[in-house]
C-alpha positions as a LaTeX table, in Angstrom:
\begin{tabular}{lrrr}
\hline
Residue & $x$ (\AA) & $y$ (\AA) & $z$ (\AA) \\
\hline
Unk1 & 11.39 & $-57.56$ & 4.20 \\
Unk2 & 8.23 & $-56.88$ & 2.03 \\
Unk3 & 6.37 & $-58.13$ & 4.74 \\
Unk4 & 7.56 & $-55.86$ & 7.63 \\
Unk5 & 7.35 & $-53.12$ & 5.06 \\
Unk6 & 3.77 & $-53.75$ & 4.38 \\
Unk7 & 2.99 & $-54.30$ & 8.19 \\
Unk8 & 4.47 & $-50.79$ & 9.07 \\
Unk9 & 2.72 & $-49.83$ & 6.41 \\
Unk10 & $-0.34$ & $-50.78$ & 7.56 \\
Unk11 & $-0.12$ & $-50.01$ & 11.14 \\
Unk12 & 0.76 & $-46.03$ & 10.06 \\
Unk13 & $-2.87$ & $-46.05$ & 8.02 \\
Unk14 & $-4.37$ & $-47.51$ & 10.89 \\
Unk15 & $-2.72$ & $-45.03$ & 12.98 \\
Unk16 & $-3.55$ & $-42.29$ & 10.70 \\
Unk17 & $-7.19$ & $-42.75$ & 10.38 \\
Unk18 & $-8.00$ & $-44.14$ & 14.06 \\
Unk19 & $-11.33$ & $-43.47$ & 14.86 \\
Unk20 & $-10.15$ & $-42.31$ & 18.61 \\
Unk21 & $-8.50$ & $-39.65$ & 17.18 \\
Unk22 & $-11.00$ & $-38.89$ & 14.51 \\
Unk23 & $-14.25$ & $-39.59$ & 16.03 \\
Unk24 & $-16.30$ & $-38.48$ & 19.77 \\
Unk25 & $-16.63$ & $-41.64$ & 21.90 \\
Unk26 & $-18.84$ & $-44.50$ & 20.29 \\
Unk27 & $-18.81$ & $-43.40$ & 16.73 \\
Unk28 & $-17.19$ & $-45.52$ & 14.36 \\
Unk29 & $-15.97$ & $-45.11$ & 10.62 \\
Unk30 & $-19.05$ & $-47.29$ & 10.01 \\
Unk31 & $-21.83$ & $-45.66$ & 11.33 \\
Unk32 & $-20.95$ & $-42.86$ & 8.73 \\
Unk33 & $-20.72$ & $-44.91$ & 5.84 \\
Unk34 & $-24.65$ & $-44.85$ & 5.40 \\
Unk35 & $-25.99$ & $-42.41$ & 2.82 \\
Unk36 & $-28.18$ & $-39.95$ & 5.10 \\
Unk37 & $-29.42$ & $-37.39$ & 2.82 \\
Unk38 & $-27.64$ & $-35.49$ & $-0.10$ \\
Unk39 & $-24.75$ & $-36.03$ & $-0.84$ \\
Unk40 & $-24.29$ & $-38.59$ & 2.34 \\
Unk41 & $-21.65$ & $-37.85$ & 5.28 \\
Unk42 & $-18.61$ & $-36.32$ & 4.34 \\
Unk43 & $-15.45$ & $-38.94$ & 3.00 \\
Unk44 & $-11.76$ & $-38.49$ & 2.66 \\
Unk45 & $-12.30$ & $-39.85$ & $-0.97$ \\
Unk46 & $-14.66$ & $-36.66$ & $-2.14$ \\
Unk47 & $-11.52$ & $-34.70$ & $-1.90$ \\
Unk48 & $-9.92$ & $-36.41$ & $-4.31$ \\
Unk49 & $-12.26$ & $-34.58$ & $-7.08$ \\
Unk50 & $-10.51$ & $-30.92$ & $-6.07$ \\
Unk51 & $-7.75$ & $-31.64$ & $-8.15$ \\
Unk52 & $-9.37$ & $-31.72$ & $-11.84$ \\
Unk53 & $-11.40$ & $-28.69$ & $-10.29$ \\
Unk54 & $-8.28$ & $-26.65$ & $-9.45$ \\
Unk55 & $-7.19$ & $-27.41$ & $-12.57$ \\
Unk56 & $-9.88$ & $-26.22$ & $-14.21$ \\
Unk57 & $-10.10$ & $-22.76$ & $-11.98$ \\
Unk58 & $-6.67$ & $-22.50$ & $-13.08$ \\
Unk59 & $-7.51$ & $-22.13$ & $-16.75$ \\
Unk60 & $-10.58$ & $-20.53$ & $-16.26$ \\
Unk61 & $-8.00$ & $-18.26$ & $-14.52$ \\
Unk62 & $-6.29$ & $-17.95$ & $-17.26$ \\
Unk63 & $-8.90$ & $-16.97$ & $-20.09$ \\
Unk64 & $-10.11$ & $-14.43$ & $-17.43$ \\
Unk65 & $-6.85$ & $-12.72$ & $-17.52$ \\
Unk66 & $-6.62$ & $-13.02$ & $-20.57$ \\
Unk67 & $-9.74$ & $-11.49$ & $-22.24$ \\
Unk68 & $-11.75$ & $-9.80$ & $-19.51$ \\
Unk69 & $-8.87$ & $-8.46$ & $-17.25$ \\
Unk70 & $-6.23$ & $-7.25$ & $-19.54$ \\
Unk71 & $-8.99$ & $-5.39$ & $-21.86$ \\
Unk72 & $-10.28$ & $-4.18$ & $-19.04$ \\
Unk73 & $-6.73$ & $-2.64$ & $-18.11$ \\
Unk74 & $-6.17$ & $-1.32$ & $-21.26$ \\
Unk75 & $-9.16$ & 0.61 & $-21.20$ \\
Unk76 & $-8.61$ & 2.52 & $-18.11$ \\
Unk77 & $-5.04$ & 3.25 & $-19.51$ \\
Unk78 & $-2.74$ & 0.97 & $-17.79$ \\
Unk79 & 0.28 & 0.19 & $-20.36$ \\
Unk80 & 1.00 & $-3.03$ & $-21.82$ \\
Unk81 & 5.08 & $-2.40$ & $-21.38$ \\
Unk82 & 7.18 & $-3.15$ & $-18.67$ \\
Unk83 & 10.10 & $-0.76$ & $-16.65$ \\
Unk84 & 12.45 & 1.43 & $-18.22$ \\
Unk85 & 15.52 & $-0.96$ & $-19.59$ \\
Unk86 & 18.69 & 0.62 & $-17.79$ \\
Unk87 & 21.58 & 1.35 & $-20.21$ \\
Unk88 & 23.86 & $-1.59$ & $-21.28$ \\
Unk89 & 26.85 & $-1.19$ & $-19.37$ \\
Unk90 & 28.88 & $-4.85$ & $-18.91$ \\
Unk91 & 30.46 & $-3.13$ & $-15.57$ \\
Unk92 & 27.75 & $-2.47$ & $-13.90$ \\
Unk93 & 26.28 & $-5.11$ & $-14.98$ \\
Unk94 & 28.96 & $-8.03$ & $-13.56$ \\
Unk95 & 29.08 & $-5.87$ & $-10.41$ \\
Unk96 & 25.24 & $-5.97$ & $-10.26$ \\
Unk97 & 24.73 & $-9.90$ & $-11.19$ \\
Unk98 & 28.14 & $-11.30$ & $-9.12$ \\
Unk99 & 28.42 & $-8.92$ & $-6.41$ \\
Unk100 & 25.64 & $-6.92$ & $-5.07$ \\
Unk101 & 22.39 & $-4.97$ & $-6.30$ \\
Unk102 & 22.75 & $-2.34$ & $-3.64$ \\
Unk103 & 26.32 & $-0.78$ & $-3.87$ \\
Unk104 & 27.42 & 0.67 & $-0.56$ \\
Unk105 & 28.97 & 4.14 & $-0.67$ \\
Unk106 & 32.32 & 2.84 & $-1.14$ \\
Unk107 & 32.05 & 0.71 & $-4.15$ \\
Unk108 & 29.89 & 3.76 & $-5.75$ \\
Unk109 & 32.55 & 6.01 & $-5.63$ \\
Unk110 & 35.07 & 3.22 & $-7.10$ \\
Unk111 & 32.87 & 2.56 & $-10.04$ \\
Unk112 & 32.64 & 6.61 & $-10.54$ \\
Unk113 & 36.33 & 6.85 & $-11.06$ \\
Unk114 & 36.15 & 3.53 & $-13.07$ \\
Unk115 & 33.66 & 4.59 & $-15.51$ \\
Unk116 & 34.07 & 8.84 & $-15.25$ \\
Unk117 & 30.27 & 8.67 & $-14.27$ \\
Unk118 & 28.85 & 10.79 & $-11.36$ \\
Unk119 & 27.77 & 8.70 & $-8.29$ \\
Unk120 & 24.20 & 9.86 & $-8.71$ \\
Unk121 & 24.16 & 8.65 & $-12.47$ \\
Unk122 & 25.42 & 5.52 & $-11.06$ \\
Unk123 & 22.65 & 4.97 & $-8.50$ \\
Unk124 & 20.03 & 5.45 & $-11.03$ \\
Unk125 & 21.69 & 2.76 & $-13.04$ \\
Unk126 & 21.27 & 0.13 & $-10.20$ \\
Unk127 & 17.92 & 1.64 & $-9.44$ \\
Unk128 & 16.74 & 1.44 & $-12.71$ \\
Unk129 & 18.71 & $-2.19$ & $-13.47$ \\
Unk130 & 16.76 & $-3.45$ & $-10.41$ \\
Unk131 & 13.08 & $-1.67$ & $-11.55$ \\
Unk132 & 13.74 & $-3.75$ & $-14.98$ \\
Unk133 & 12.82 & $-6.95$ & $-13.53$ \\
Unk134 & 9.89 & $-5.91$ & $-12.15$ \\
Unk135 & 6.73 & $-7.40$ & $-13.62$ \\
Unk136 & 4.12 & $-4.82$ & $-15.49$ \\
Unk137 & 1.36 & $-3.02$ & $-13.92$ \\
Unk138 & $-0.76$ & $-4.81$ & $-16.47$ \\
Unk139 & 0.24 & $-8.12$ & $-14.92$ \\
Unk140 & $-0.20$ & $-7.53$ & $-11.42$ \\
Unk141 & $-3.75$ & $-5.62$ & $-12.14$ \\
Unk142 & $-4.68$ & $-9.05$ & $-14.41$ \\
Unk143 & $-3.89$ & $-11.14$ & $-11.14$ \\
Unk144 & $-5.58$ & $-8.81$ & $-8.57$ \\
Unk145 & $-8.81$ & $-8.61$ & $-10.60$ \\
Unk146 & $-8.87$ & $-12.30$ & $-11.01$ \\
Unk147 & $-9.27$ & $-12.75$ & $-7.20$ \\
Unk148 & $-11.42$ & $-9.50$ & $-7.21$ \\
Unk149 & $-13.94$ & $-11.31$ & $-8.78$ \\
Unk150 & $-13.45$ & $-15.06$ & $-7.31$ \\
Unk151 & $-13.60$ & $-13.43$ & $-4.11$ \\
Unk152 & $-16.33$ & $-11.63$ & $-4.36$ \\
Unk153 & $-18.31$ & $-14.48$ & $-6.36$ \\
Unk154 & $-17.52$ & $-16.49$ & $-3.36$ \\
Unk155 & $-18.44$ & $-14.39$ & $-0.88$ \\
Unk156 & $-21.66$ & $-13.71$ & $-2.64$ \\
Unk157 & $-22.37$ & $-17.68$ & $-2.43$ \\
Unk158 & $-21.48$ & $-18.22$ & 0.43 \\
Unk159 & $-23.56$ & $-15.93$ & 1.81 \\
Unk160 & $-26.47$ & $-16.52$ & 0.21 \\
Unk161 & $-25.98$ & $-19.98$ & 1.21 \\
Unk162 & $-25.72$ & $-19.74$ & 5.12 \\
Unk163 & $-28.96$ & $-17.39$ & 5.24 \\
Unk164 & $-30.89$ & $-20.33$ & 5.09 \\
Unk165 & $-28.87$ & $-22.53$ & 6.74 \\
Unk166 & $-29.73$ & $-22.87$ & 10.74 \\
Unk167 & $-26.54$ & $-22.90$ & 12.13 \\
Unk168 & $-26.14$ & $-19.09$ & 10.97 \\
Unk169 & $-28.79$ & $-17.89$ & 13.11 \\
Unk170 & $-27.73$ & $-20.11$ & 15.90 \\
Unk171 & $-24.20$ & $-21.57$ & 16.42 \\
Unk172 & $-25.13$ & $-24.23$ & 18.16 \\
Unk173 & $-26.56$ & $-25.72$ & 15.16 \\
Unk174 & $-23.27$ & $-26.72$ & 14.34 \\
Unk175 & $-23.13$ & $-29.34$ & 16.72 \\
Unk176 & $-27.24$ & $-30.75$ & 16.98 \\
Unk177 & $-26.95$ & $-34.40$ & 16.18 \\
Unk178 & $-22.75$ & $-34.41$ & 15.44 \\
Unk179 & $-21.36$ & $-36.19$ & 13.69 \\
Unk180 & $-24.46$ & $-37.61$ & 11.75 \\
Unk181 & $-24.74$ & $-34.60$ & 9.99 \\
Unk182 & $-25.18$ & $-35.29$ & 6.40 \\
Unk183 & $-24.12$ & $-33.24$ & 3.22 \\
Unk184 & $-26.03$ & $-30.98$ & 1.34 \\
Unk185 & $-25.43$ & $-29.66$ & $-2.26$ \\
Unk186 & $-24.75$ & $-26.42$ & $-1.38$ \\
Unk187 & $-22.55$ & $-27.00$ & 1.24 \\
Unk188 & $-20.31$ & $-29.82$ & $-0.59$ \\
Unk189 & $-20.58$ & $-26.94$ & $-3.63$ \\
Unk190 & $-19.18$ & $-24.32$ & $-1.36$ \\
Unk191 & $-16.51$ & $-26.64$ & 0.80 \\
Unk192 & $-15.16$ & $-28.11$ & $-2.47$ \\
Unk193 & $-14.93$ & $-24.83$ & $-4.33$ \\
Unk194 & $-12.79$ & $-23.71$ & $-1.61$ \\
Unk195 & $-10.48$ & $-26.21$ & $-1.36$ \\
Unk196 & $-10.23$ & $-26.19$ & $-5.07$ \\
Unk197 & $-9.43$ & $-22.42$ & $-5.56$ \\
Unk198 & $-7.00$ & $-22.53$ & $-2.78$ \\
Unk199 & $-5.34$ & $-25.62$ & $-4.73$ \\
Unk200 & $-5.20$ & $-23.68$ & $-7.54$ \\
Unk201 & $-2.96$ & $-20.81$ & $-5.64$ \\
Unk202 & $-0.51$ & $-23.57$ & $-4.83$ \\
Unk203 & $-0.27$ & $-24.56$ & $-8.16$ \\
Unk204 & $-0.11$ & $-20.57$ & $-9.66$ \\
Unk205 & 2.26 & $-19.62$ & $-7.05$ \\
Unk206 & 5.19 & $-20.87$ & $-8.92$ \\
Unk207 & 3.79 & $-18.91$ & $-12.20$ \\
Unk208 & 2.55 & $-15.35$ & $-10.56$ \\
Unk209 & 5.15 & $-12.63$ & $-9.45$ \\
Unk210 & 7.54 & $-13.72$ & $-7.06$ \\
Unk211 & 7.70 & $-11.71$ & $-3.81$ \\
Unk212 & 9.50 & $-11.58$ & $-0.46$ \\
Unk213 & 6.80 & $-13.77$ & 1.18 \\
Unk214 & 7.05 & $-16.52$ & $-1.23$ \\
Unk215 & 8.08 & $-19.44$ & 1.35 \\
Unk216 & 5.30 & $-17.48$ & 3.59 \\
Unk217 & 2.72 & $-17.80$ & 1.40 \\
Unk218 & 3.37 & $-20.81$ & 0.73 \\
Unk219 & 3.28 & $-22.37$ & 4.06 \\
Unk220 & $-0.10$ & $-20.08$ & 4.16 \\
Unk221 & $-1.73$ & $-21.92$ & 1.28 \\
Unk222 & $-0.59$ & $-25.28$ & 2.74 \\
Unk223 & $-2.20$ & $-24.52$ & 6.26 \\
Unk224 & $-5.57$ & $-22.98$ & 4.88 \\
Unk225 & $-5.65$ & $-26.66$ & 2.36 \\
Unk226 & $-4.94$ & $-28.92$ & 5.96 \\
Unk227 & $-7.38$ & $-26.79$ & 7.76 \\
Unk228 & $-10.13$ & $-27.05$ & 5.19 \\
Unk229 & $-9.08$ & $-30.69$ & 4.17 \\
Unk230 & $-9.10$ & $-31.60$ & 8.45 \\
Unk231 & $-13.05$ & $-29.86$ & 9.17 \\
Unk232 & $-14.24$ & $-32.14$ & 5.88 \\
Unk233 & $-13.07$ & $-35.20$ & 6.88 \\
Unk234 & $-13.85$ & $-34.79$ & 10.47 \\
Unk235 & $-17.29$ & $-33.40$ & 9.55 \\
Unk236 & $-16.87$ & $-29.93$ & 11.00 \\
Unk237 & $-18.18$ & $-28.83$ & 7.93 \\
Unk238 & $-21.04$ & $-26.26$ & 9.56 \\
Unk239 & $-18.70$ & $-24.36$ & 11.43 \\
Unk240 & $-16.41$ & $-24.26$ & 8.94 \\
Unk241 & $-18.66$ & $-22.66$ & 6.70 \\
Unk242 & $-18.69$ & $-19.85$ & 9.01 \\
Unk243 & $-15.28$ & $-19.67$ & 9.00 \\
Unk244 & $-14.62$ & $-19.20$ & 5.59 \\
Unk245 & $-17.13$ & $-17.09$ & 4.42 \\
Unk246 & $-15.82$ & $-14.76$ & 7.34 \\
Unk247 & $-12.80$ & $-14.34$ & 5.89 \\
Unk248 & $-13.51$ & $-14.03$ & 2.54 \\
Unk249 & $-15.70$ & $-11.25$ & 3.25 \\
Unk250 & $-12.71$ & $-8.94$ & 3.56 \\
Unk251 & $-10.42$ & $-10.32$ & 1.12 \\
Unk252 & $-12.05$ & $-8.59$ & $-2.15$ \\
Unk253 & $-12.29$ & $-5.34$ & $-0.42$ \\
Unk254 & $-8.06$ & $-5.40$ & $-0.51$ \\
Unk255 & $-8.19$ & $-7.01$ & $-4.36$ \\
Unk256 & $-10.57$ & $-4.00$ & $-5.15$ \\
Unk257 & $-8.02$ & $-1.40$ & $-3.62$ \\
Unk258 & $-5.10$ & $-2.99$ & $-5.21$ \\
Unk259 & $-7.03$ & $-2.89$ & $-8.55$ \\
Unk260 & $-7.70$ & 1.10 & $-7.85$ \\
Unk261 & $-3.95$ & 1.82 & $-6.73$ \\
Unk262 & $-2.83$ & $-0.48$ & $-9.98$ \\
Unk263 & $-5.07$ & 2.10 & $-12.31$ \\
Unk264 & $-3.70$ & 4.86 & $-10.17$ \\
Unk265 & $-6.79$ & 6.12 & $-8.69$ \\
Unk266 & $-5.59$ & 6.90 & $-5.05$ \\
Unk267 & $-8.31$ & 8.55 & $-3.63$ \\
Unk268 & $-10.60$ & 5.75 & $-4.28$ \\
Unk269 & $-7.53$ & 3.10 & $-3.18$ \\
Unk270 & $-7.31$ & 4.52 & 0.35 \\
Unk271 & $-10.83$ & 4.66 & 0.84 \\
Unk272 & $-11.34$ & 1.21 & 0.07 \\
Unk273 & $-8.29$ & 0.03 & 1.88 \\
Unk274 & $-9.92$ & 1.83 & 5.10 \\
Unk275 & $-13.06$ & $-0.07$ & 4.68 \\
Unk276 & $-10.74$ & $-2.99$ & 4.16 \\
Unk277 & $-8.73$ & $-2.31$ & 7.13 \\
Unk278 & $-12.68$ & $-1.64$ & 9.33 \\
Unk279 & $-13.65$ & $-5.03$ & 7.86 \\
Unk280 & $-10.89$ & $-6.83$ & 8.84 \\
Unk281 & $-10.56$ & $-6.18$ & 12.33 \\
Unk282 & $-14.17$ & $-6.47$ & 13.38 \\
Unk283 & $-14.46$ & $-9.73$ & 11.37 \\
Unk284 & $-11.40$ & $-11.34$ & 12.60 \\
Unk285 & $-11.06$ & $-9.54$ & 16.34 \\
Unk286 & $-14.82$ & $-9.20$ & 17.37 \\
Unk287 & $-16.36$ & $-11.85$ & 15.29 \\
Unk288 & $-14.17$ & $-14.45$ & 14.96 \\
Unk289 & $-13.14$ & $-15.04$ & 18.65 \\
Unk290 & $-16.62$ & $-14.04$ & 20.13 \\
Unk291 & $-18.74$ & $-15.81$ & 17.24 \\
Unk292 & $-16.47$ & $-18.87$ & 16.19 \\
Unk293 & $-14.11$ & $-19.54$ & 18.69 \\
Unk294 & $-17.19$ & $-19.42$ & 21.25 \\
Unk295 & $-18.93$ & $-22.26$ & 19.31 \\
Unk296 & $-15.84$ & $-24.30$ & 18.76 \\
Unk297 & $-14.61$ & $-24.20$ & 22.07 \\
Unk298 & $-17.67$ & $-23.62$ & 24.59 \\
Unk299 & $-20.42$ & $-25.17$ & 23.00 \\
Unk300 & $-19.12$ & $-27.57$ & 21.42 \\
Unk301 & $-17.70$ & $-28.49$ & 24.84 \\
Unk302 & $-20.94$ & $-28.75$ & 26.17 \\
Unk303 & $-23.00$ & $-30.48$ & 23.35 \\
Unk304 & $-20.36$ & $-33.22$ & 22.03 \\
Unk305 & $-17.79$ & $-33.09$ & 24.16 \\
Unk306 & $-13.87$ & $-32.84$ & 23.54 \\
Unk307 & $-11.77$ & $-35.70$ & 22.08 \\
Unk308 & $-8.52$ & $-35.80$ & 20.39 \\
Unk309 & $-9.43$ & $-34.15$ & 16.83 \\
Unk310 & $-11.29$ & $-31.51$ & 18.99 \\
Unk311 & $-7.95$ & $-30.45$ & 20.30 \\
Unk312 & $-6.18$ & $-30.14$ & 17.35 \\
Unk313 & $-9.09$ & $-28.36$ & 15.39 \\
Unk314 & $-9.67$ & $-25.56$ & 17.82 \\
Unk315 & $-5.57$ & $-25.77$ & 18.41 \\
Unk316 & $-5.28$ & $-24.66$ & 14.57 \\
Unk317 & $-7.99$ & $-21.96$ & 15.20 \\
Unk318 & $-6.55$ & $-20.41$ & 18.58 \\
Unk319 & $-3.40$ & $-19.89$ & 16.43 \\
Unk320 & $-5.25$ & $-18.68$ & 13.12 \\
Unk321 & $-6.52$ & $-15.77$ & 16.21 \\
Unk322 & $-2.80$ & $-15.02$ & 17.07 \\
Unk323 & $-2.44$ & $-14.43$ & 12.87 \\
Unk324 & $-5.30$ & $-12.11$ & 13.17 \\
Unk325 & $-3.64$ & $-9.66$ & 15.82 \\
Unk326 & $-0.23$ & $-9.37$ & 14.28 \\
Unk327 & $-2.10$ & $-8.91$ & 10.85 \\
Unk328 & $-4.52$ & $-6.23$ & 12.52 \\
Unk329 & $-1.67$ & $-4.45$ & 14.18 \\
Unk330 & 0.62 & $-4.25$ & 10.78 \\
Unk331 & $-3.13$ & $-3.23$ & 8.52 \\
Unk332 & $-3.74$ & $-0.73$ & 11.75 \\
Unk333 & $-0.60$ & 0.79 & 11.21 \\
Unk334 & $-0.68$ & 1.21 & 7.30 \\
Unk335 & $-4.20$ & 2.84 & 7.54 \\
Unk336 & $-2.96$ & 5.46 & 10.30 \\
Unk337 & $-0.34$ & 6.39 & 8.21 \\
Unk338 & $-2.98$ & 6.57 & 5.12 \\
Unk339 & $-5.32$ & 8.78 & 7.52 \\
Unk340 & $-2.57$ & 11.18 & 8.84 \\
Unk341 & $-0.67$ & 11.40 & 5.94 \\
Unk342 & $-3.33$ & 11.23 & 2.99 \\
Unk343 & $-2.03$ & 8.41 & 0.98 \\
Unk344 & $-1.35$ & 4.76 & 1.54 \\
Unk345 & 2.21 & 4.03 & 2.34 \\
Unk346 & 4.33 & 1.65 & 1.34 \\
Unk347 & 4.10 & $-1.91$ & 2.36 \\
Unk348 & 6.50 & $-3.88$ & 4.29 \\
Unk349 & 6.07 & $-6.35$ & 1.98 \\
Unk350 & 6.50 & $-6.03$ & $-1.45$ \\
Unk351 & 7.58 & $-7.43$ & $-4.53$ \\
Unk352 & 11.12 & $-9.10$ & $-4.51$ \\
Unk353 & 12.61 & $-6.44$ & $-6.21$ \\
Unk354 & 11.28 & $-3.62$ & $-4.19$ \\
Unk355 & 13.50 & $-3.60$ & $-1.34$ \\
Unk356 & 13.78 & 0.36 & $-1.00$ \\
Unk357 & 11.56 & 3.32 & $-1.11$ \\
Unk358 & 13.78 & 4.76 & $-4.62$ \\
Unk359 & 12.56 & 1.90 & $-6.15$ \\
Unk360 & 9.12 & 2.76 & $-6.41$ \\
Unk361 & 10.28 & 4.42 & $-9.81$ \\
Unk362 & 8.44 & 2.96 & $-12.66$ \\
Unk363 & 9.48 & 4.98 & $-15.54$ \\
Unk364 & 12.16 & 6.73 & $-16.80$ \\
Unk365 & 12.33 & 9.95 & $-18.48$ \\
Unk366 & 15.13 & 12.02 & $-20.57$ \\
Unk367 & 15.97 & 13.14 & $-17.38$ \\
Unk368 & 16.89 & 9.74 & $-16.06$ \\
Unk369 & 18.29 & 11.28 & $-12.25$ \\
Unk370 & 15.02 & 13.18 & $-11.25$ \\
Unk371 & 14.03 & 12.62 & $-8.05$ \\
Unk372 & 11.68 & 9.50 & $-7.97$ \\
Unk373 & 7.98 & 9.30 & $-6.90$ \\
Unk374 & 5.89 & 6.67 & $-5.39$ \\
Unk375 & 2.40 & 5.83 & $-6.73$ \\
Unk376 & 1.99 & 3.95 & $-3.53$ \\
Unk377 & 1.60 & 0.72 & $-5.54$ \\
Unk378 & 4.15 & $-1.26$ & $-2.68$ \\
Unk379 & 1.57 & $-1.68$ & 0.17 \\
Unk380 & $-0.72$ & $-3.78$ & $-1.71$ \\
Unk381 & 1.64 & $-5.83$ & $-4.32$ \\
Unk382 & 0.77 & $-8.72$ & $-2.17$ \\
Unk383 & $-2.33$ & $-11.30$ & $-2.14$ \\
Unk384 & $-5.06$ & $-11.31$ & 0.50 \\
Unk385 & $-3.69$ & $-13.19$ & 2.73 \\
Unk386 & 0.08 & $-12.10$ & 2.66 \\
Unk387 & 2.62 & $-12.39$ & 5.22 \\
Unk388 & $-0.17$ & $-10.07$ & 7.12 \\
Unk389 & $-3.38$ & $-10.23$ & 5.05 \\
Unk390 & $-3.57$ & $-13.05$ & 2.90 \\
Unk391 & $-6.18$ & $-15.65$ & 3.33 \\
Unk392 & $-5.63$ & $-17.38$ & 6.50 \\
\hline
\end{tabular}
């Protein structure tokens, strides 16, 4: 029994790392096992060493929060306190824990009679019961600057680090000489930092706000990790430079307009979420397919040749394009509506426990049934990469 254990065991390694599927014709596991120069060829085993390094962006993460962001908040006035906390009211309460957190008309004007409470009273209640879950600005504007500034640190690197690499200037660098293209510092550096942030989401996903889109982003994180993890091991490391610092060049421009809508500076928040919106198309609609996809698919074609890795890699990309219409189309719609109407609407995905436009009331006065008013802080409760912007 051990035995035909260990033999299926070993035929699914040898399966998973077959050098037909991994490698064009003729190249072996072996002829990349030589050191070249740098850092050698790229391994499977280098990616063990993301893990202590997402650990460690994870605390760095969490000192940065801690004494850069938050003072930082506080400064420009954003409270350290949370919602409003509705009135006690054990009713309400059982109906709004064991049956539902958004009464219909019927059960509203049951629980007036119940209680002798007007029916608008009674939706501010629920409103307000619902609002006093939500996380504080101060939290959300901690988490947005953190990626801010990781973002844009990235980006910086990134491209600072292609402008003297060849295969910026000329895309069919990528592919001179493949697959006995050996490491550099800089390029391990970047490709590992990556991978390691990214990591680090996964693990911090479980800890940050919870939204609509967790399962979403979740599945996101996972497919940008495989993606990343795939072009390393199969040495597509070039292009996949170009990939990445593509899309991170638009990611801190949304982190920056969340950070100005968080501090409540709209004018300044729809401005930059234009620019966002300008920078996201062209990169991912103009660039990407006419830049990337042309290397990955055309010359790459005609330099190295396809073989079954090839397939999948510029498979995964194809439908990464897909991502980037719907995601245009949903941004293209918000900034319209920011255009036309003069402020950012709200986002079609939120926070978990902003399901309705009345619940974009964060405070409550002595005159608890006043008509609410957004701050327009929905639309960009999300990360970069959400169910339509989030890091693909």
């Amino acid at each position: 029994m051990a035995t035909a254990a260990a033999g299926a065991l070993g035929l699914l390694w040898g399966w998973l790392w077959s050098e037909r599927f991994w490698m064009p014709q003729n190249v072996s596991w072996a002829d990349l096992e030589g050191p070249g120069d740098g850092y050698g060829y790229p391994r499977a085993r280098h990616i063990l060493s993301v893990f202590p390094l997402a650990a460690g962006i994870f605390s760095v993460r969490l000192l940065f929060e801690r004494f850069i962001a938050k003072p930082c908040a506080l400064h420009i006035g954003i409270q350290d306190s949370g919602p409003y906390q509705a009135q006690p009211n054990a009713i309400l309460e059982k109906v709004f824990i064991s049956i539902t957190k958004h009464p219909d008309e019927k059960r509203l004007e049951g629980l007036s009679k119940q209680l002798d409470w007007d029916v608008r009273k009674i939706q501010c209640w629920f409103r307000h019961r619902r609002n006093q879950d939500k996380p504080p600005t101060l939290t959300k504007f901690c988490e947005s600057m953190w990626r801010f500034t990781f973002y844009l640190c990235i980006f910086c690197y990134g491209i600072r680090f292609l402008w003297s690499s060849p295969w910026f200037w000329d895309t069919r660098q990528c592919w001179h000489s493949y697959p006995y293209q050996p490491l550099t510092s800089g390029l391990y550096n970047y490709y590992i930092m990556e991978l390691a942030f990214y990591w680090s989401l996964m693990f911090s996903q479980f800890t940050d706000i919870k939204r609509k889109d967790f399962l979403i982003m979740f599945v996101h994180h996972l497919a940008t990790i495989g993606l990343i993890t795939f072009s390393y091991i199969n040495n597509m490391v070039r292009v996949g430079t170009l990939v990445m610092c593509l899309h991170d060049s638009s990611d801190f421009l949304l982190e920056a307009a969340k950070l100005a809508n968080y501090a409540k500076y709209q004018r300044l928040c729809d401005t930059l979420f234009v620019i966002f919106s300008a920078v996201f198309m062209v990169t991912r609609l103009v660039i990407y397919p006419f830049w990337i996809l042309n290397t990955t698919l055309f010359e790459s074609w005609e330099m190295i040749g396809p073989y079954p890795s090839w397939w999948l890699f510029n498979g995964l990309l194809l439908i990464l394009q897909v991502l980037h219409v719907i995601w245009s189309y949903l941004i293209a719609r918000i900034a319209f509506k920011a255009l036309i109407r003069g402020k950012v609407s709200k986002d079609d995905r939120s926070d978990v426990e902003s399901s309705s436009e009345e619940e974009d009331v964060t405070t409550y006065t002595k005159r608890p049934c006043d008509s609410s008013s957004s701050n327009g802080a929905n639309w960009v409760n999300g990360h970069v990469g959400g169910s339509y912007w989030a890091e693909e």
